[in-house]
Structure formats: C-alpha cells, structure tokens
CSV table of C-alpha atoms in Angstrom, one decimal:
chain,number,residue,atom,x,y,z
A,11,MET,CA,0.0,0.0,0.0
A,12,CYS,CA,1.0,3.6,-0.6
A,13,LYS,CA,-1.2,6.0,1.2
A,14,SER,CA,-1.9,9.5,0.1
A,15,ASN,CA,-4.1,11.8,2.2
A,16,LYS,CA,-5.6,14.6,0.3
A,17,ARG,CA,-8.2,16.2,2.5
A,18,ASN,CA,-11.4,17.5,0.9
A,19,LYS,CA,-10.0,18.1,-2.6
A,20,PHE,CA,-12.2,15.6,-4.4
A,21,LEU,CA,-15.1,14.8,-2.2
A,22,ALA,CA,-17.8,17.3,-1.6
A,23,PHE,CA,-20.3,16.9,1.3
A,24,SER,CA,-23.3,18.7,2.7
A,25,TYR,CA,-24.4,18.4,6.2
A,26,SER,CA,-27.9,18.6,7.6
A,27,LYS,CA,-29.4,19.1,11.1
A,28,ILE,CA,-30.7,15.9,12.6
A,29,THR,CA,-34.0,15.7,14.6
A,30,ASN,CA,-34.1,12.2,15.0
A,31,ALA,CA,-1.2,5.4,34.6
A,32,LEU,CA,-4.5,4.8,31.6
A,33,PHE,CA,-4.1,1.0,30.7
A,34,THR,CA,-4.0,0.0,34.3
A,35,ALA,CA,-6.7,2.2,35.4
A,36,ILE,CA,-9.1,0.9,32.7
A,37,LEU,CA,-8.1,-2.7,33.3
A,38,ILE,CA,-8.7,-2.3,37.0
A,39,SER,CA,-12.0,-0.7,36.4
A,40,THR,CA,-13.0,-3.6,34.2
A,41,VAL,CA,-11.9,-6.1,36.9
A,42,LEU,CA,-13.9,-4.1,39.5
A,43,PHE,CA,-17.0,-4.1,37.3
A,44,PHE,CA,-16.9,-7.9,37.0
A,45,ASN,CA,-16.1,-8.4,40.6
A,46,SER,CA,-19.0,-6.1,41.6
A,47,CYS,CA,-21.3,-8.6,39.8
A,48,ASN,CA,-19.7,-11.2,42.1
A,49,GLU,CA,-19.7,-13.7,39.3
A,50,THR,CA,-17.8,-14.7,36.1
A,51,PRO,CA,-19.7,-13.9,32.9
A,52,ASN,CA,-21.8,-16.9,31.8
A,53,ASN,CA,-19.8,-18.9,29.3
A,54,SER,CA,-21.6,-22.1,29.9
A,55,ASP,CA,-22.4,-22.4,26.2
A,56,LEU,CA,-18.7,-22.4,25.3
A,57,LYS,CA,-17.4,-25.9,24.4
A,58,THR,CA,-14.2,-27.4,23.1
A,59,THR,CA,-13.7,-30.7,21.4
A,60,ILE,CA,-10.2,-31.0,22.9
A,61,THR,CA,-10.5,-32.2,26.5
A,62,ASN,CA,-6.8,-32.2,27.4
A,63,PRO,CA,-5.2,-29.3,25.5
A,64,THR,CA,-1.4,-28.7,25.8
A,65,PHE,CA,0.7,-25.7,24.8
A,66,ALA,CA,0.8,-27.0,21.2
A,67,GLU,CA,-2.9,-26.1,20.9
A,68,ILE,CA,-2.6,-22.9,23.0
A,69,ALA,CA,0.5,-21.4,21.3
A,70,PRO,CA,-1.1,-20.6,17.9
A,71,ILE,CA,-3.9,-18.7,19.6
A,72,ILE,CA,-1.4,-16.6,21.7
A,73,PHE,CA,1.0,-16.0,18.9
A,74,LYS,CA,-1.6,-14.8,16.5
A,75,ASN,CA,-3.8,-12.7,18.9
A,76,CYS,CA,-1.5,-11.6,21.7
A,77,THR,CA,2.2,-11.7,20.9
A,78,PRO,CA,2.1,-8.8,18.3
A,79,CYS,CA,1.5,-6.4,21.2
A,80,HIS,CA,2.9,-8.5,24.0
A,81,ARG,CA,6.6,-8.3,23.0
A,82,ALA,CA,9.5,-6.0,23.7
A,83,GLY,CA,8.9,-2.4,22.7
A,84,GLU,CA,5.2,-2.7,22.1
A,85,SER,CA,2.1,-1.7,24.0
A,86,GLY,CA,1.6,-4.9,26.0
A,87,PRO,CA,2.7,-4.6,29.7
A,88,PHE,CA,4.4,-8.0,29.6
A,89,GLU,CA,5.8,-10.4,27.0
A,90,LEU,CA,4.0,-13.5,25.7
A,91,MET,CA,6.7,-15.0,23.5
A,92,ASN,CA,7.1,-18.6,24.8
A,93,TYR,CA,5.6,-21.2,27.1
A,94,ASN,CA,7.2,-19.8,30.3
A,95,ASP,CA,5.8,-16.3,29.5
A,96,VAL,CA,2.3,-17.7,29.0
A,97,LYS,CA,2.4,-20.0,32.0
A,98,LYS,CA,3.4,-17.1,34.2
A,99,TYR,CA,0.3,-15.1,33.2
A,100,ALA,CA,-2.0,-18.0,32.7
A,101,ASN,CA,-4.7,-17.0,35.2
A,102,LYS,CA,-4.7,-13.5,34.0
A,103,ILE,CA,-5.0,-14.7,30.4
A,104,LYS,CA,-7.9,-16.9,31.4
A,105,PHE,CA,-9.7,-14.1,33.1
A,106,VAL,CA,-9.3,-11.4,30.3
A,107,THR,CA,-10.4,-13.9,27.6
A,108,GLN,CA,-13.4,-15.2,29.5
A,109,THR,CA,-14.5,-11.7,30.1
A,110,ARG,CA,-13.6,-10.8,26.4
A,111,TYR,CA,-11.5,-7.9,27.6
A,112,MET,CA,-8.7,-9.3,25.6
A,113,PRO,CA,-7.7,-9.5,22.8
A,114,PRO,CA,-8.9,-5.9,22.3
A,115,TRP,CA,-11.3,-5.4,19.4
A,116,PRO,CA,-13.9,-2.8,20.3
A,117,ALA,CA,-15.9,-3.1,17.0
A,118,ASP,CA,-18.9,-5.3,17.0
A,119,VAL,CA,-18.1,-8.3,14.7
A,120,ASN,CA,-21.8,-9.0,14.4
A,121,TYR,CA,-22.4,-5.7,12.7
A,122,SER,CA,-19.5,-5.3,10.2
A,123,HIS,CA,-16.1,-6.9,9.4
A,124,PHE,CA,-12.6,-5.6,9.0
A,125,ILE,CA,-9.2,-6.9,8.2
A,126,GLY,CA,-7.2,-8.2,11.1
A,127,GLU,CA,-10.0,-8.7,13.6
A,128,LYS,CA,-8.6,-9.6,17.0
A,129,THR,CA,-11.3,-11.8,18.3
A,130,LEU,CA,-11.4,-15.3,19.7
A,131,THR,CA,-13.9,-18.0,18.9
A,132,ASN,CA,-15.9,-19.6,21.7
A,133,GLU,CA,-13.9,-22.8,21.3
A,134,GLU,CA,-10.6,-20.9,21.6
A,135,ILE,CA,-11.8,-19.2,24.8
A,136,GLU,CA,-12.9,-22.5,26.3
A,137,LEU,CA,-9.6,-24.1,25.2
A,138,ILE,CA,-7.6,-21.6,27.1
A,139,LYS,CA,-9.8,-22.0,30.2
A,140,THR,CA,-9.5,-25.8,30.1
A,141,TRP,CA,-5.7,-25.6,29.7
A,142,VAL,CA,-5.3,-23.2,32.6
A,143,GLU,CA,-7.5,-25.3,34.9
A,144,ASN,CA,-5.5,-28.4,33.9
A,145,LYS,CA,-2.4,-26.7,35.3
A,146,THR,CA,-1.0,-25.5,31.9
A,147,PRO,CA,0.6,-28.7,30.5
A,148,ILE,CA,3.3,-28.1,28.0
A,149,GLY,CA,2.8,-31.4,26.2
A,150,ASP,CA,5.0,-32.6,23.3
A,151,GLU,CA,7.5,-29.8,22.8
A,152,SER,CA,8.2,-30.9,19.2
A,153,LYS,CA,4.7,-30.0,18.3
A,154,ILE,CA,4.9,-26.4,19.6
A,155,PRO,CA,5.1,-23.9,16.8
A,156,SER,CA,7.9,-21.3,16.8
A,157,ALA,CA,7.1,-17.9,18.0
A,158,PRO,CA,6.6,-15.3,15.3
A,159,THR,CA,9.7,-13.2,14.3
A,160,PHE,CA,9.4,-9.4,14.6
A,161,TYR,CA,11.6,-6.6,13.6
A,162,ALA,CA,12.5,-4.6,16.7
A,163,GLY,CA,11.1,-1.1,16.6
A,164,SER,CA,8.5,-1.5,13.9
A,165,TYR,CA,5.2,-3.3,13.5
A,166,PHE,CA,5.8,-3.8,9.8
A,167,GLY,CA,9.4,-4.9,9.5
A,168,LYS,CA,12.7,-3.1,8.6
A,169,PRO,CA,12.0,0.4,7.4
A,170,ASP,CA,13.9,2.0,4.5
A,171,THR,CA,14.7,5.1,6.7
A,172,VAL,CA,14.3,6.0,10.3
A,173,LEU,CA,13.8,9.7,11.2
A,174,LYS,CA,15.2,10.5,14.7
A,175,LEU,CA,15.3,13.6,16.8
A,176,LYS,CA,18.6,15.3,17.3
A,177,ASP,CA,17.6,16.1,20.9
A,178,ALA,CA,15.0,14.4,23.1
A,179,ILE,CA,11.8,16.2,24.0
A,180,PRO,CA,11.7,17.1,27.7
A,181,LEU,CA,8.4,16.4,29.4
A,182,LYS,CA,8.0,18.0,32.8
A,183,GLY,CA,6.5,15.8,35.6
A,184,ASN,CA,3.9,18.5,36.5
A,185,GLY,CA,0.8,16.4,36.0
A,186,ILE,CA,-0.5,18.4,33.0
A,187,ASP,CA,-0.9,17.6,29.3
A,188,HIS,CA,2.0,18.6,27.0
A,189,PHE,CA,1.6,19.7,23.4
A,190,TYR,CA,4.6,20.0,21.1
A,191,ILE,CA,5.3,20.9,17.5
A,192,VAL,CA,8.1,18.9,16.1
A,193,LYS,CA,10.0,18.7,12.8
A,194,PHE,CA,12.0,15.8,11.3
A,195,PRO,CA,14.1,17.1,8.4
A,196,MET,CA,14.6,14.7,5.4
A,197,GLN,CA,17.4,15.3,2.9
A,198,LEU,CA,17.2,12.5,0.3
A,199,ASN,CA,19.4,11.7,-2.7
A,200,LYS,CA,16.4,12.2,-5.1
A,201,ASP,CA,12.6,12.7,-5.2
A,202,THR,CA,10.8,9.5,-4.2
A,203,PHE,CA,7.5,8.1,-3.0
A,204,VAL,CA,6.7,6.9,0.5
A,205,ARG,CA,4.4,3.9,1.2
A,206,TYR,CA,3.6,5.1,4.7
A,207,PHE,CA,5.1,6.7,7.8
A,208,GLU,CA,5.0,4.8,11.1
A,209,PHE,CA,5.3,6.9,14.2
A,210,VAL,CA,6.8,4.9,17.1
A,211,PRO,CA,6.3,6.5,20.5
A,212,ALA,CA,9.1,6.2,23.1
A,213,HIS,CA,6.5,6.4,25.9
A,214,ARG,CA,3.4,4.6,24.9
A,215,LYS,CA,1.6,5.3,28.1
A,216,LEU,CA,2.1,9.1,27.6
A,217,ALA,CA,1.6,9.4,23.8
A,218,HIS,CA,-2.1,10.5,23.3
A,219,HIS,CA,-2.0,11.4,19.6
A,220,VAL,CA,0.0,12.7,16.7
A,221,ASN,CA,-1.1,14.7,13.7
A,222,GLY,CA,1.7,15.2,11.2
A,223,HIS,CA,2.1,16.6,7.7
A,224,LEU,CA,4.7,16.3,5.0
A,225,ILE,CA,6.5,19.4,3.8
A,226,ASN,CA,8.0,19.4,0.3
A,227,TYR,CA,10.4,22.1,-0.8
A,228,ALA,CA,10.7,22.9,-4.4
A,229,PRO,CA,14.2,22.8,-6.0
A,230,SER,CA,16.4,25.7,-4.9
A,231,SER,CA,13.7,27.0,-2.5
A,232,LYS,CA,15.5,25.8,0.6
A,233,ASN,CA,19.2,25.6,1.1
A,234,ASN,CA,19.3,24.4,4.7
A,235,ILE,CA,16.5,22.4,6.4
A,236,VAL,CA,18.6,21.4,9.4
A,237,GLY,CA,18.8,24.7,11.2
A,238,GLY,CA,16.3,26.2,13.6
A,239,LEU,CA,14.3,24.7,16.5
A,240,ILE,CA,13.6,21.0,16.2
A,241,PHE,CA,10.7,21.2,18.6
A,242,ALA,CA,8.7,23.8,20.5
A,243,ILE,CA,5.8,23.9,23.0
A,244,ASP,CA,2.6,24.6,21.2
A,245,GLU,CA,1.8,27.9,22.9
A,246,TYR,CA,2.1,30.4,20.0
A,247,LYS,CA,-0.7,32.6,18.7
A,248,ASP,CA,1.3,33.7,15.7
A,249,TYR,CA,2.5,30.4,14.1
A,250,LYS,CA,4.4,32.2,11.4
A,251,GLU,CA,6.8,33.5,14.1
A,252,LEU,CA,7.2,29.9,15.3
A,253,TYR,CA,7.7,28.6,11.7
A,254,GLN,CA,10.5,31.1,11.3
A,255,LYS,CA,12.2,29.9,14.5
A,256,MET,CA,11.9,26.3,13.4
A,257,ASN,CA,13.2,27.2,9.9
A,258,ILE,CA,10.1,25.8,8.2
A,259,LEU,CA,9.5,28.5,5.6
A,260,ASN,CA,11.1,28.8,2.2
A,261,ASP,CA,14.2,31.0,2.1
A,262,ASP,CA,12.2,33.8,0.6
A,263,GLY,CA,9.7,33.6,3.6
A,264,SER,CA,6.9,32.0,1.7
A,265,PHE,CA,5.2,28.7,2.8
A,266,PRO,CA,6.3,25.5,1.2
A,267,THR,CA,4.0,22.8,-0.2
A,268,LEU,CA,2.3,20.8,2.6
A,269,THR,CA,0.6,17.4,2.2
A,270,PRO,CA,-1.7,17.1,5.3
A,271,ASN,CA,-2.2,14.1,7.6
A,272,THR,CA,0.7,11.9,6.5
A,273,VAL,CA,1.6,10.8,10.0
A,274,TYR,CA,-1.0,9.8,12.5
A,275,TYR,CA,-1.1,8.1,15.9
A,276,LEU,CA,-3.6,7.2,18.6
A,277,PRO,CA,-3.5,4.5,21.3
A,278,GLY,CA,-3.8,1.2,19.5
A,279,TYR,CA,-3.3,2.8,16.1
A,280,ILE,CA,-1.5,0.9,13.3
A,281,PRO,CA,-1.1,2.6,9.9
A,282,PRO,CA,-3.5,1.0,7.4
A,283,THR,CA,-1.8,-0.8,4.5
A,284,TYR,CA,-3.3,-1.2,1.1
A,285,PRO,CA,-2.4,-3.2,-2.1
A,286,VAL,CA,0.5,-1.9,-4.2
A,287,GLY,CA,-0.4,1.0,-6.4
A,288,ILE,CA,-3.1,2.4,-4.2
A,289,GLY,CA,-2.1,5.7,-2.6
A,290,GLY,CA,1.3,7.1,-2.0
A,291,TYR,CA,3.1,10.3,-0.8
A,292,LYS,CA,5.3,12.1,-3.2
A,293,VAL,CA,8.4,13.2,-1.3
A,294,ASN,CA,10.8,15.7,-2.7
A,295,LYS,CA,14.6,15.5,-2.3
A,296,THR,CA,14.4,18.3,0.3
A,297,SER,CA,11.5,17.8,2.7
A,298,SER,CA,10.5,17.5,6.4
A,299,VAL,CA,7.9,15.6,8.4
A,300,PHE,CA,6.2,18.2,10.4
A,301,LEU,CA,4.3,17.1,13.5
A,302,LYS,CA,1.8,19.9,13.9
A,303,SER,CA,0.6,18.4,17.1
A,304,ILE,CA,2.1,15.7,19.3
A,305,HIS,CA,0.2,15.4,22.5
A,306,PHE,CA,1.6,13.7,25.6
A,307,GLY,CA,-0.6,12.9,28.6
A,308,PRO,CA,0.3,14.0,32.2
A,309,THR,CA,3.3,12.5,33.9
A,310,SER,CA,4.3,12.7,37.6
A,311,LYS,CA,8.1,12.6,36.8
A,312,ASP,CA,10.4,14.3,34.3
A,313,VAL,CA,11.1,12.2,31.3
A,314,LEU,CA,12.8,12.6,27.9
A,315,ASP,CA,11.0,11.5,24.8
A,316,SER,CA,12.9,10.2,21.8
A,317,SER,CA,10.0,9.0,19.6
A,318,TYR,CA,10.9,8.3,16.0
A,319,ILE,CA,9.4,7.8,12.6
A,320,ASN,CA,9.9,4.8,10.3
A,321,VAL,CA,9.7,5.5,6.6
A,322,PHE,CA,8.8,2.9,4.0
A,323,TYR,CA,9.3,3.7,0.3
A,324,CYS,CA,7.4,2.5,-2.7
A,325,ALA,CA,7.1,3.0,-6.5
A,326,LYS,CA,4.9,5.7,-8.0
A,327,PRO,CA,1.3,4.9,-7.1
A,328,LYS,CA,-1.5,4.6,-9.6
A,329,ARG,CA,-4.3,5.9,-7.4
A,330,PRO,CA,-4.1,8.5,-4.7
A,331,ILE,CA,-6.1,8.1,-1.4
A,332,PHE,CA,-8.1,10.9,0.1
A,333,GLU,CA,-9.1,11.5,3.7
A,334,THR,CA,-11.7,13.5,5.5
A,335,GLN,CA,-13.4,13.7,8.8
A,336,MET,CA,-16.8,14.4,10.3
A,337,GLY,CA,-17.6,16.0,13.6
A,338,THR,CA,-15.0,17.9,15.6
A,339,PHE,CA,-12.8,20.0,13.2
A,340,GLY,CA,-14.6,18.2,10.4
A,341,ILE,CA,-17.0,18.8,7.5
A,342,SER,CA,-20.2,18.3,9.5
A,343,LYS,CA,-21.7,19.9,12.5
A,344,ILE,CA,-22.4,18.0,15.8
A,345,GLU,CA,-26.0,18.1,16.9
A,346,PRO,CA,-26.7,19.2,19.5
A,347,GLU,CA,-23.5,21.1,20.3
A,348,LEU,CA,-20.9,18.9,22.0
A,349,ILE,CA,-21.4,20.1,25.6
A,350,LEU,CA,-21.4,17.3,28.1
A,351,LEU,CA,-23.4,18.2,31.3
A,352,PRO,CA,-22.2,16.8,34.6
A,353,ASN,CA,-24.1,13.6,35.8
A,354,LYS,CA,-25.7,13.1,32.4
A,355,ILE,CA,-25.5,10.5,29.6
A,356,GLN,CA,-26.0,12.3,26.3
A,357,THR,CA,-26.2,11.3,22.6
A,358,PHE,CA,-25.0,13.4,19.7
A,359,THR,CA,-25.1,13.0,15.9
A,360,THR,CA,-23.3,14.3,12.9
A,361,THR,CA,-24.2,13.7,9.2
A,362,ALA,CA,-22.8,14.3,5.8
A,363,THR,CA,-24.3,13.6,2.3
A,364,LEU,CA,-22.0,12.6,-0.5
A,365,GLU,CA,-22.0,14.5,-3.7
A,366,SER,CA,-20.0,12.0,-5.7
A,367,ASP,CA,-19.3,8.2,-5.6
A,368,ILE,CA,-16.5,6.9,-3.4
A,369,SER,CA,-14.9,3.6,-2.5
A,370,LEU,CA,-14.5,3.7,1.3
A,371,LEU,CA,-11.3,2.0,2.5
A,372,SER,CA,-10.8,2.6,6.2
A,373,ILE,CA,-12.5,4.3,9.1
A,374,ASN,CA,-11.3,5.7,12.4
A,375,PRO,CA,-13.8,6.6,15.2
A,376,HIS,CA,-12.4,9.0,17.8
A,377,MET,CA,-13.6,10.0,21.3
A,378,HIS,CA,-11.9,10.6,24.6
A,379,LEU,CA,-12.5,9.2,28.1
A,380,LEU,CA,-16.2,10.1,28.3
A,381,GLY,CA,-17.1,8.1,25.2
A,382,LYS,CA,-19.6,5.3,25.8
A,383,THR,CA,-20.8,4.0,22.4
A,384,PHE,CA,-20.1,4.8,18.8
A,385,TRP,CA,-22.2,3.9,15.7
A,386,ALA,CA,-21.8,4.9,12.1
A,387,PHE,CA,-23.8,3.8,9.0
A,388,ALA,CA,-24.8,5.1,5.6
A,389,ILE,CA,-28.3,5.6,4.3
A,390,LYS,CA,-28.8,5.3,0.5
A,391,PRO,CA,-31.3,7.6,-1.3
A,392,ASN,CA,-33.7,4.6,-1.5
A,393,GLY,CA,-33.6,4.2,2.3
A,394,ASP,CA,-31.3,1.1,2.4
A,395,THR,CA,-28.7,1.1,5.1
A,396,ILE,CA,-25.0,0.3,4.8
A,397,PRO,CA,-23.5,-0.8,8.2
A,398,LEU,CA,-20.1,0.8,8.8
A,399,ILE,CA,-19.1,0.3,12.4
A,400,LYS,CA,-20.7,-0.2,15.8
A,401,ILE,CA,-18.7,0.0,19.1
A,402,PRO,CA,-21.0,-0.9,22.0
A,403,ASN,CA,-18.3,-0.3,24.7
A,404,TRP,CA,-15.9,2.6,23.8
A,405,ASN,CA,-12.3,2.1,24.9
A,406,PHE,CA,-10.0,5.1,24.7
A,407,LEU,CA,-7.0,2.8,24.7
A,408,TRP,CA,-7.9,1.0,21.4
A,409,GLN,CA,-8.7,3.4,18.6
A,410,TYR,CA,-8.0,1.4,15.5
A,411,TYR,CA,-8.0,2.6,11.9
A,412,TYR,CA,-10.4,-0.1,10.7
A,413,THR,CA,-9.9,-1.3,7.1
A,414,PHE,CA,-12.7,-3.1,5.2
A,415,PRO,CA,-11.8,-6.4,3.4
A,416,HIS,CA,-13.1,-4.8,0.2
A,417,PRO,CA,-13.9,-1.2,-0.5
A,418,VAL,CA,-17.4,-0.2,0.6
A,419,ILE,CA,-19.1,1.7,-2.3
A,420,ILE,CA,-20.9,4.8,-1.2
A,421,THR,CA,-22.8,6.4,-4.0
A,422,LYS,CA,-23.7,10.0,-4.6
A,423,GLY,CA,-26.7,11.2,-2.5
A,424,THR,CA,-26.0,8.7,0.3
A,425,THR,CA,-25.9,10.1,3.8
A,426,ILE,CA,-23.3,9.0,6.4
A,427,LYS,CA,-24.7,9.3,9.9
A,428,VAL,CA,-22.7,9.0,13.1
A,429,ILE,CA,-24.1,8.6,16.5
A,430,GLY,CA,-22.0,8.9,19.7
A,431,THR,CA,-23.1,8.5,23.3
A,432,PHE,CA,-21.0,10.0,26.2
A,433,ASP,CA,-21.2,9.2,29.9
A,434,ASN,CA,-20.3,12.1,32.1
A,435,THR,CA,-21.4,10.5,35.3
A,436,SER,CA,-19.6,9.2,38.4
A,437,LYS,CA,-20.5,5.7,37.2
A,438,ASN,CA,-18.1,6.0,34.3
A,439,PRO,CA,-14.8,4.7,35.9
A,440,ASN,CA,-12.7,6.5,33.2
A,441,ASN,CA,-14.2,9.9,34.0
A,442,PRO,CA,-11.2,12.2,34.8
A,443,ASN,CA,-13.3,14.6,36.8
A,444,LYS,CA,-14.5,13.6,40.3
A,445,PRO,CA,-17.1,14.9,40.8
A,446,PRO,CA,-18.2,15.2,37.1
A,447,GLN,CA,-17.8,18.6,35.5
A,448,LEU,CA,-19.1,20.3,32.4
A,449,VAL,CA,-17.0,19.3,29.5
A,450,SER,CA,-16.9,20.6,25.9
A,451,GLN,CA,-14.7,20.1,22.8
A,452,GLY,CA,-13.1,23.5,23.4
A,453,GLU,CA,-11.1,25.1,20.7
A,454,GLY,CA,-7.8,24.4,19.0
A,455,VAL,CA,-5.3,22.5,21.2
A,456,LYS,CA,-7.7,22.6,24.1
A,457,SER,CA,-9.9,20.1,22.3
A,458,MET,CA,-7.1,17.6,22.2
A,459,LYS,CA,-6.5,17.4,25.9
A,460,THR,CA,-7.5,14.0,27.3
A,461,THR,CA,-9.8,15.7,29.8
A,462,GLU,CA,-11.7,17.6,27.0
A,463,GLU,CA,-13.8,15.7,24.5
A,464,MET,CA,-13.9,15.1,20.7
A,465,PHE,CA,-16.4,13.3,18.5
A,466,GLN,CA,-14.9,12.4,15.1
A,467,PHE,CA,-15.4,10.0,12.3
A,468,ILE,CA,-12.3,10.0,10.1
A,469,PHE,CA,-12.2,7.9,6.9
A,470,THR,CA,-10.0,7.3,3.8
A,471,TYR,CA,-11.4,6.6,0.4
A,472,LEU,CA,-10.8,6.5,-3.4
A,473,PRO,CA,-12.9,8.2,-6.1
A,474,TYR,CA,-15.0,5.3,-7.3
A,475,GLN,CA,-13.9,3.4,-10.4
A,476,LYS,CA,-15.7,0.4,-11.9
A,477,GLY,CA,-14.5,-2.8,-10.2
A,478,ASP,CA,-13.4,-1.2,-6.9
A,479,GLU,CA,-15.8,-3.4,-5.0
A,480,LYS,CA,-13.7,-6.5,-6.1
A,481,ILE,CA,-10.4,-5.1,-4.7
A,482,ASN,CA,-9.0,-7.3,-2.0
A,483,LEU,CA,-7.6,-4.8,0.5
A,484,ASN,CA,-5.9,-7.6,2.5
A,485,GLU,CA,-3.4,-8.3,-0.3
C-alpha cells in the first residue's frame, strides 16, 4: 500500500441538522466491574472438542492474537513469546479472555467486518480456560510452533529510513498535558514516494495522539533544512513566528507545499496498509515531516521522549487516497453542540451527504474518556442502510484505523450518519473529573486534551472506479 491523504480536494459533502497510569486504570475498572457482579460472565455455552489441551494447541492462539502487542517495545505490559511467559500469566489470560476484555477489538463483529479482527472463537476461549484449569501442561514440545519473528522497533518490519530527533523532547512531571510541535528534516538523494510513515512512541503510556504533515520544498527554494528549532511547546498565537524559528519557511519567507495528515497516531493505532499501487506520498529530495501536534498525557516525573518515525518507500502509485473527517474539526456539525453536562449520559449525531461516488477503505472513530458508544452507518437515497461500524463499549486505549476487506461503495446522495453517546457521570470509571464537571470540545489545542472531548469519524477513500468493490484490501 502507498497512502496519500488529500483532504477535501475531491469529495464534496453537505451536512444537515438531525432531529431524530490509563491502561492500568481501565483494566482495574474492568476487573472491579466484573467483581462487583460477584460472578464470572456466563460462558456455559462455550465448548471445546479438545478435552486435554497442551501448549501445542494454545501457542497458535497466543502467537496470533496476543504476541504482536505483548513483545519487547510494544504496548503490552508483559511479553508472551514462549511457554514460560504464557504460563506465568495463565490465570490473567484466562480471566481477560473469559470476560472478552482481551484481545482488544472494540468493533462489533456481528455488525461489520474488518481486516485483522482480533477476536477469539468460543472454542478458543474455552480451550484456554481448560488448559489453565488443567495446570498448563506443555505437552510434546516438538509440536509447539515457533514464536513469530518481529523486527524490533517496527510493526511492519525493517524500514527504509528512520527519522530520529537530534535532541530528546523534555516532558515535565507536573501532572498536566504537554503539546509540542516537532520537525523531522529529510534530505534525500532524489525525489521518491513513501508507502507510509510509522510513528513509534518512546513512551506509549504518555503518547495520546500525533497529527503530522509532509512538507515538500521545491528545487532551490530551501538551502538548509537542518537549522532552527527541532521542537517547541505549542503555545504560539502567531504560528508564522514559530515557523520562522523552526526554519520551516522557504528561504524567501513563503510557505512550502504541505501534504496534510501523512503521520498519525492514537492508542492502538496501526497505519492501514493497502495493495500496491493504491495511494502514496510524493516526497521531494528536500523535505520535512512536520508534526503539527504531538500530545503527551500528564506524567508525575520528568522524562525525555525520543520517539521516531519509520519510513517505507514505494514505487509511484496509480491511485491517490483521500481522507476527510466528520464532527470535531470536520466537515459536518455535531447536533446538538458537544457540551457534556455533569451527571448526564447524552447522545450526539453528525451527518454528511455525498455529492460523488466513493470507495470507502478505512474508518477511524475517535472520542476521549467520556465516550460510551459509537455507531456509524450510511443511508442510501432509497432508504437502504449500509452498516459501517458499531462500538458498543468505547475504549479510549484502542482506537484502530479499521480497514474493510473490500472497498465499501458509497454512491452520490448517500448520507453518512454517526451517533455517539457520552457518559459524564460518576458511574463512568474513566471519567477524569471527580465529581463530574461540564466538558466541551473546546477550541484548538484545548480540544485535544485528554480531559476535553472530541467526536470524530475519520475515513479514507478512493474516487470510485468500476471494479473497486472487487479489490482485496488484504493483499
């Protein structure tokens, strides 16, 4: 895949008013919820045909669904790379699979399907339970498959280039959110194309989000891209002053060409990958990756952050990819206005009607800690409904970019409707305010604070061409 994000240059929409430390905290709240019921969820209907499973049967389940995150340098709090690792955490694995807390896949698989769904079958869940209750037998070691091999520092493998900071970003342990603007200069031998950029956070528990762009300098417009500030706290009202200090502008003071939304990160986010020839970023010989917003959550101690960006090249793509978003900072209004009253559970909607045919590739729902449920679907002019995604239990920690197995064709005149419910009560264990307080989406950087709220539906698409519905996006 080569991904190109061109925001709102092709697709036109109209909107209408509708009448009709975090991982631990959330895991603990989940445990407390189930304990408060004083019982384990009823899995009596779960059955397995293997009555005496050994690690030979358990290993494939773990290696496929758990190990990609539970390995060195990734988001899992412990490793699950071999028998001893799994045995050590066997009771915890049994609990989180029985309660379906793990593996994390917030989307309802009974509503719509996506590539890479991290879900276990009933038989797999029961198999793990039986194995743990049988004292985790290892069995015939010759039948145990080898653990998957990963490239350290990347989800996808060895990158073509790694962009690193010259100096680490200092994060003060003052208990407040930190917002930085950062640049990663790129001086290449020639113009090229990038398949995708992979942002790798140095502190996954602190990294809230990243919104980054690609800056391309025309020949002879920029002699030195290395000078100037590498990063700065986002507290400027006049960004041109900051861009001058960061040496972002062309040598004549004009603005260079910017390709928006080329680098992105949220908790649980993995850059979507598409078949060869679809999408791509044109990168000039002289360029920079410009992180317009990198948001770190609060920390109680001073730390240095050396996050980096992996770059994967590709050939010239045949079809560019476009991206847009609904809701907060997007093309459509939120109705009613996103103001969350204390001690209330409220529902909001946002809608947009397409004015041209598109092939929908990937979608990314986004809310913060007060999010409760998320539901998006499309309504055709004849009234037929296209299911897009339903998340019955919002989890801030897992905000995937969901990719459909095949492009979903959305025709002109179809309306995309998004419904989000927020829980601003004391019964929401993830509510950052105790007691609950009035919360809004704020403005600018303020909206991006963990304690503020957002309601967004981001999606990537192609202008429709005949045969798009047959494209296998998993290739």
